[in-house]
């Protein structure tokens, strides 16, 4: 839903660029503002949005227009490349039995995404199970247990046990019959 809205807003911003009479600093600034608004509304990190905006403005003003391209196409290409840099090309999540381990910085959304993924597979007809291997964050077990309970997703965890590897080993045996096993881990301070 959020991504769909972001896609539409970005398309609108680019349409402005396509329609504008001439490409100058003012036009680029206006389009960048629209893109910023769209991305911030879609929850993209402010620093990333600002870095991307500066790249677009700088490149649009400084880089020579490649031969065979008009200034408008040149700016659209820069916007496109910078958006790919920030959003990434995306990952297709295959609908097949698999094990997924969630790894990332503290607070980056691993646990929330674990339950969203479980729900996604559930809706697609695959049977998910979740293992809580986060032995660091206070309340991690409860957080995930509650989320899984709401979704009626099978959950394995060992509250109070600090041995994450052991929990995963036992958990994998416990839920081996499930199609997709999602393992939530403790957040890292740095990657
Ligand atoms: N706005 C927004 N908040 C989110 C999103 N995903 C997670 N959150 C919130 O961000 C906070 C951290 O999310 P978690 O899923 O607990 O993050 P985590 O990576 O598991 O954190 P640790 O286990 O501490 O490493 C929570 O308050 C979530 O509600 C999202 O897509 N958008
Ligand atoms: Mg977590």
CSV table of C-alpha atoms and ligand atoms in Angstrom, one decimal:
chain,number,residue,atom,x,y,z
A,1,UNK,CA,0.0,0.0,0.0
A,2,UNK,CA,2.7,2.4,1.0
A,3,UNK,CA,4.9,1.4,-1.9
A,4,UNK,CA,2.0,1.7,-4.3
A,5,UNK,CA,1.4,5.3,-3.1
A,6,UNK,CA,5.1,6.1,-3.3
A,7,UNK,CA,5.1,4.7,-6.9
A,8,UNK,CA,2.2,7.0,-7.9
A,9,UNK,CA,3.6,10.1,-6.2
A,10,UNK,CA,7.0,9.5,-7.9
A,11,UNK,CA,5.3,9.0,-11.2
A,12,UNK,CA,3.4,12.3,-10.8
A,13,UNK,CA,6.7,14.1,-9.9
A,14,UNK,CA,8.3,12.7,-13.0
A,15,UNK,CA,5.3,13.6,-15.2
A,16,UNK,CA,5.9,17.2,-14.2
A,17,UNK,CA,9.4,17.0,-15.4
A,18,UNK,CA,8.2,15.4,-18.7
A,19,UNK,CA,5.6,18.2,-19.2
A,20,UNK,CA,7.7,21.2,-18.2
A,21,UNK,CA,8.6,23.6,-21.0
A,22,UNK,CA,12.3,23.9,-20.2
A,23,UNK,CA,14.7,22.2,-17.8
A,24,UNK,CA,16.4,24.7,-15.5
A,25,UNK,CA,17.5,24.9,-11.9
A,26,UNK,CA,14.0,25.9,-10.8
A,27,UNK,CA,12.3,22.9,-12.5
A,28,UNK,CA,14.9,20.5,-11.0
A,29,UNK,CA,14.3,22.0,-7.6
A,30,UNK,CA,10.6,21.7,-7.9
A,31,UNK,CA,10.7,18.1,-8.9
A,32,UNK,CA,13.2,17.3,-6.2
A,33,UNK,CA,10.8,18.8,-3.7
A,34,UNK,CA,8.0,16.6,-4.9
A,35,UNK,CA,10.2,13.5,-4.7
A,36,UNK,CA,11.3,14.5,-1.2
A,37,UNK,CA,7.6,14.9,-0.1
A,38,UNK,CA,6.7,11.5,-1.6
A,39,UNK,CA,9.6,9.7,0.0
A,40,UNK,CA,9.1,11.2,3.5
A,41,UNK,CA,5.5,10.3,3.4
A,42,UNK,CA,6.5,6.8,2.6
A,43,UNK,CA,8.6,6.7,5.7
A,44,UNK,CA,12.0,6.8,4.0
A,45,UNK,CA,14.8,8.0,6.3
A,46,UNK,CA,15.3,11.8,6.2
A,47,UNK,CA,19.0,11.7,5.8
A,48,UNK,CA,18.8,9.3,2.8
A,49,UNK,CA,16.2,11.6,1.2
A,50,UNK,CA,18.4,14.7,1.7
A,51,UNK,CA,21.5,12.9,0.3
A,52,UNK,CA,19.6,11.7,-2.7
A,53,UNK,CA,18.1,15.2,-3.3
A,54,UNK,CA,21.5,16.8,-3.2
A,55,UNK,CA,22.9,14.2,-5.6
A,56,UNK,CA,20.1,14.8,-8.1
A,57,UNK,CA,20.5,18.6,-8.0
A,58,UNK,CA,24.3,18.4,-8.2
A,59,UNK,CA,24.3,15.9,-11.1
A,60,UNK,CA,21.5,17.6,-13.0
A,61,UNK,CA,23.4,20.9,-12.9
A,62,UNK,CA,27.0,19.7,-13.4
A,63,UNK,CA,26.9,16.7,-15.6
A,64,UNK,CA,27.1,17.2,-19.3
A,65,UNK,CA,24.1,15.9,-21.2
A,66,UNK,CA,25.2,12.7,-23.0
A,67,UNK,CA,25.0,12.9,-26.8
A,68,UNK,CA,21.7,11.6,-28.1
A,69,UNK,CA,19.8,12.7,-25.0
A,70,UNK,CA,17.9,15.9,-24.5
A,71,UNK,CA,18.2,17.8,-21.1
A,72,UNK,CA,14.9,16.4,-20.0
A,73,UNK,CA,15.9,12.8,-20.6
A,74,UNK,CA,19.2,13.5,-18.9
A,75,UNK,CA,17.5,14.7,-15.7
A,76,UNK,CA,15.0,11.8,-15.7
A,77,UNK,CA,17.8,9.4,-16.1
A,78,UNK,CA,19.6,10.9,-13.1
A,79,UNK,CA,16.5,10.9,-11.0
A,80,UNK,CA,15.9,7.2,-12.0
A,81,UNK,CA,19.5,6.2,-11.1
A,82,UNK,CA,19.4,8.0,-7.8
A,83,UNK,CA,16.0,6.4,-6.9
A,84,UNK,CA,17.4,3.0,-7.7
A,85,UNK,CA,20.4,3.8,-5.4
A,86,UNK,CA,18.2,4.6,-2.5
A,87,UNK,CA,15.3,2.2,-2.9
A,88,UNK,CA,17.3,-0.6,-4.4
A,89,UNK,CA,16.2,-2.9,-7.2
A,90,UNK,CA,14.0,-4.8,-4.9
A,91,UNK,CA,14.0,-8.5,-4.1
A,92,UNK,CA,11.6,-11.0,-5.3
A,93,UNK,CA,10.4,-13.2,-2.5
A,94,UNK,CA,10.0,-16.6,-4.0
A,95,UNK,CA,6.9,-18.5,-3.0
A,96,UNK,CA,8.6,-21.8,-2.1
A,97,UNK,CA,9.7,-23.5,1.1
A,98,UNK,CA,12.7,-21.7,2.5
A,99,UNK,CA,14.4,-20.4,5.6
A,100,UNK,CA,14.8,-16.7,6.1
A,101,UNK,CA,17.0,-15.1,8.7
A,102,UNK,CA,16.4,-11.5,9.6
A,103,UNK,CA,19.6,-9.5,10.2
A,104,UNK,CA,19.9,-5.8,10.6
A,105,UNK,CA,20.6,-2.8,12.7
A,106,UNK,CA,18.8,-2.3,16.0
A,107,UNK,CA,15.4,-0.9,15.5
A,108,UNK,CA,15.5,-1.3,11.7
A,109,UNK,CA,12.2,-3.2,11.7
A,110,UNK,CA,13.3,-6.9,11.7
A,111,UNK,CA,10.7,-8.1,14.2
A,112,UNK,CA,7.9,-6.2,12.6
A,113,UNK,CA,8.9,-7.4,9.1
A,114,UNK,CA,9.2,-11.0,10.5
A,115,UNK,CA,5.5,-10.9,11.3
A,116,UNK,CA,4.6,-9.1,8.0
A,117,UNK,CA,6.5,-11.8,6.1
A,118,UNK,CA,4.8,-14.6,8.0
A,119,UNK,CA,1.4,-13.0,7.1
A,120,UNK,CA,2.4,-12.6,3.5
A,121,UNK,CA,3.3,-16.3,3.1
A,122,UNK,CA,0.2,-17.3,5.1
A,123,UNK,CA,-2.0,-15.4,2.6
A,124,UNK,CA,-0.2,-17.1,-0.3
A,125,UNK,CA,-1.0,-20.5,1.0
A,126,UNK,CA,2.4,-21.4,2.5
A,127,UNK,CA,2.7,-22.4,6.1
A,128,UNK,CA,5.1,-20.1,8.0
A,129,UNK,CA,6.7,-20.6,11.4
A,130,UNK,CA,8.7,-18.1,13.3
A,131,UNK,CA,11.7,-18.6,15.6
A,132,UNK,CA,12.8,-15.9,18.0
A,133,UNK,CA,16.6,-16.0,18.3
A,134,UNK,CA,16.8,-12.4,19.7
A,135,UNK,CA,18.2,-13.1,23.1
A,136,UNK,CA,19.4,-9.5,23.5
A,137,UNK,CA,16.4,-7.1,23.3
A,138,UNK,CA,14.3,-7.0,26.5
A,139,UNK,CA,10.8,-8.2,25.7
A,140,UNK,CA,11.9,-9.6,22.3
A,141,UNK,CA,10.2,-13.0,23.0
A,142,UNK,CA,7.0,-11.4,24.1
A,143,UNK,CA,6.9,-8.9,21.2
A,144,UNK,CA,7.2,-11.7,18.6
A,145,UNK,CA,5.0,-14.2,20.5
A,146,UNK,CA,2.2,-11.6,20.6
A,147,UNK,CA,2.6,-10.7,16.9
A,148,UNK,CA,2.5,-14.3,15.9
A,149,UNK,CA,-0.4,-15.0,18.2
A,150,UNK,CA,-2.5,-12.3,16.5
A,151,UNK,CA,-1.8,-13.9,13.1
A,152,UNK,CA,-2.2,-17.4,14.3
A,153,UNK,CA,1.4,-18.2,13.2
A,154,UNK,CA,3.4,-20.9,14.9
A,155,UNK,CA,6.0,-19.5,17.1
A,156,UNK,CA,9.1,-21.0,18.7
A,157,UNK,CA,11.2,-19.3,21.4
A,158,UNK,CA,12.9,-19.9,24.7
A,159,UNK,CA,12.2,-17.0,27.0
A,160,UNK,CA,15.2,-16.1,29.2
A,161,UNK,CA,17.7,-18.5,27.4
A,162,UNK,CA,20.7,-16.5,26.1
A,163,UNK,CA,21.9,-19.3,23.7
A,164,UNK,CA,20.6,-18.0,20.4
A,165,UNK,CA,22.3,-20.8,18.4
A,166,UNK,CA,20.9,-23.5,20.6
A,167,UNK,CA,17.4,-22.0,20.3
A,168,UNK,CA,17.6,-21.9,16.5
A,169,UNK,CA,18.9,-25.5,16.4
A,170,UNK,CA,16.0,-26.8,18.5
A,171,UNK,CA,13.5,-24.5,16.9
A,172,UNK,CA,14.4,-25.7,13.4
A,173,UNK,CA,13.7,-29.3,14.5
A,174,UNK,CA,10.5,-28.3,16.2
A,175,UNK,CA,9.1,-26.5,13.1
A,176,UNK,CA,10.7,-28.6,10.4
A,177,UNK,CA,7.4,-29.5,8.8
A,178,UNK,CA,6.5,-25.9,8.0
A,179,UNK,CA,7.1,-24.4,4.6
A,180,UNK,CA,8.7,-21.1,5.5
A,181,UNK,CA,10.8,-20.7,8.6
A,182,UNK,CA,11.6,-17.1,9.6
A,183,UNK,CA,14.3,-16.5,12.2
A,184,UNK,CA,14.3,-13.2,14.0
A,185,UNK,CA,17.7,-12.2,15.4
A,186,UNK,CA,19.1,-9.6,17.8
A,187,UNK,CA,19.9,-6.2,16.2
A,188,UNK,CA,23.4,-5.2,15.5
A,189,UNK,CA,25.0,-1.8,16.5
A,190,UNK,CA,26.7,-1.7,13.2
A,191,UNK,CA,26.8,-3.8,10.1
B,1,LIG,N1,7.0,4.0,10.7
B,1,LIG,C1,7.4,2.7,10.6
B,1,LIG,N2,7.8,2.2,11.8
B,1,LIG,C2,8.2,0.9,11.7
B,1,LIG,C3,8.2,0.1,10.6
B,1,LIG,N3,8.6,-1.1,10.9
B,1,LIG,C4,8.9,-1.1,12.2
B,1,LIG,N4,8.6,0.1,12.7
B,1,LIG,C5,8.7,0.5,14.1
B,1,LIG,O1,10.0,0.7,14.4
B,1,LIG,C6,10.3,0.2,15.7
B,1,LIG,C7,11.3,-0.9,15.7
B,1,LIG,O2,10.8,-2.0,15.0
B,1,LIG,P1,11.2,-3.5,15.3
B,1,LIG,O3,10.5,-4.4,14.3
B,1,LIG,O4,11.0,-3.8,16.7
B,1,LIG,O5,12.8,-3.4,14.9
B,1,LIG,P2,13.9,-4.5,15.1
B,1,LIG,O6,14.8,-4.4,14.0
B,1,LIG,O7,13.3,-5.8,15.4
B,1,LIG,O8,14.6,-3.9,16.5
B,1,LIG,P3,15.6,-4.7,17.4
B,1,LIG,O9,15.0,-6.0,17.7
B,1,LIG,O10,15.7,-3.8,18.7
B,1,LIG,O11,16.9,-4.8,16.7
B,1,LIG,C8,9.0,-0.2,16.3
B,1,LIG,O12,8.4,0.8,17.1
B,1,LIG,C9,8.1,-0.5,15.1
B,1,LIG,O13,6.7,-0.3,15.3
B,1,LIG,C10,7.8,0.8,9.3
B,1,LIG,O14,7.8,0.2,8.2
B,1,LIG,N5,7.4,2.1,9.4
B,2,LIG,MG1,13.5,-7.1,17.0
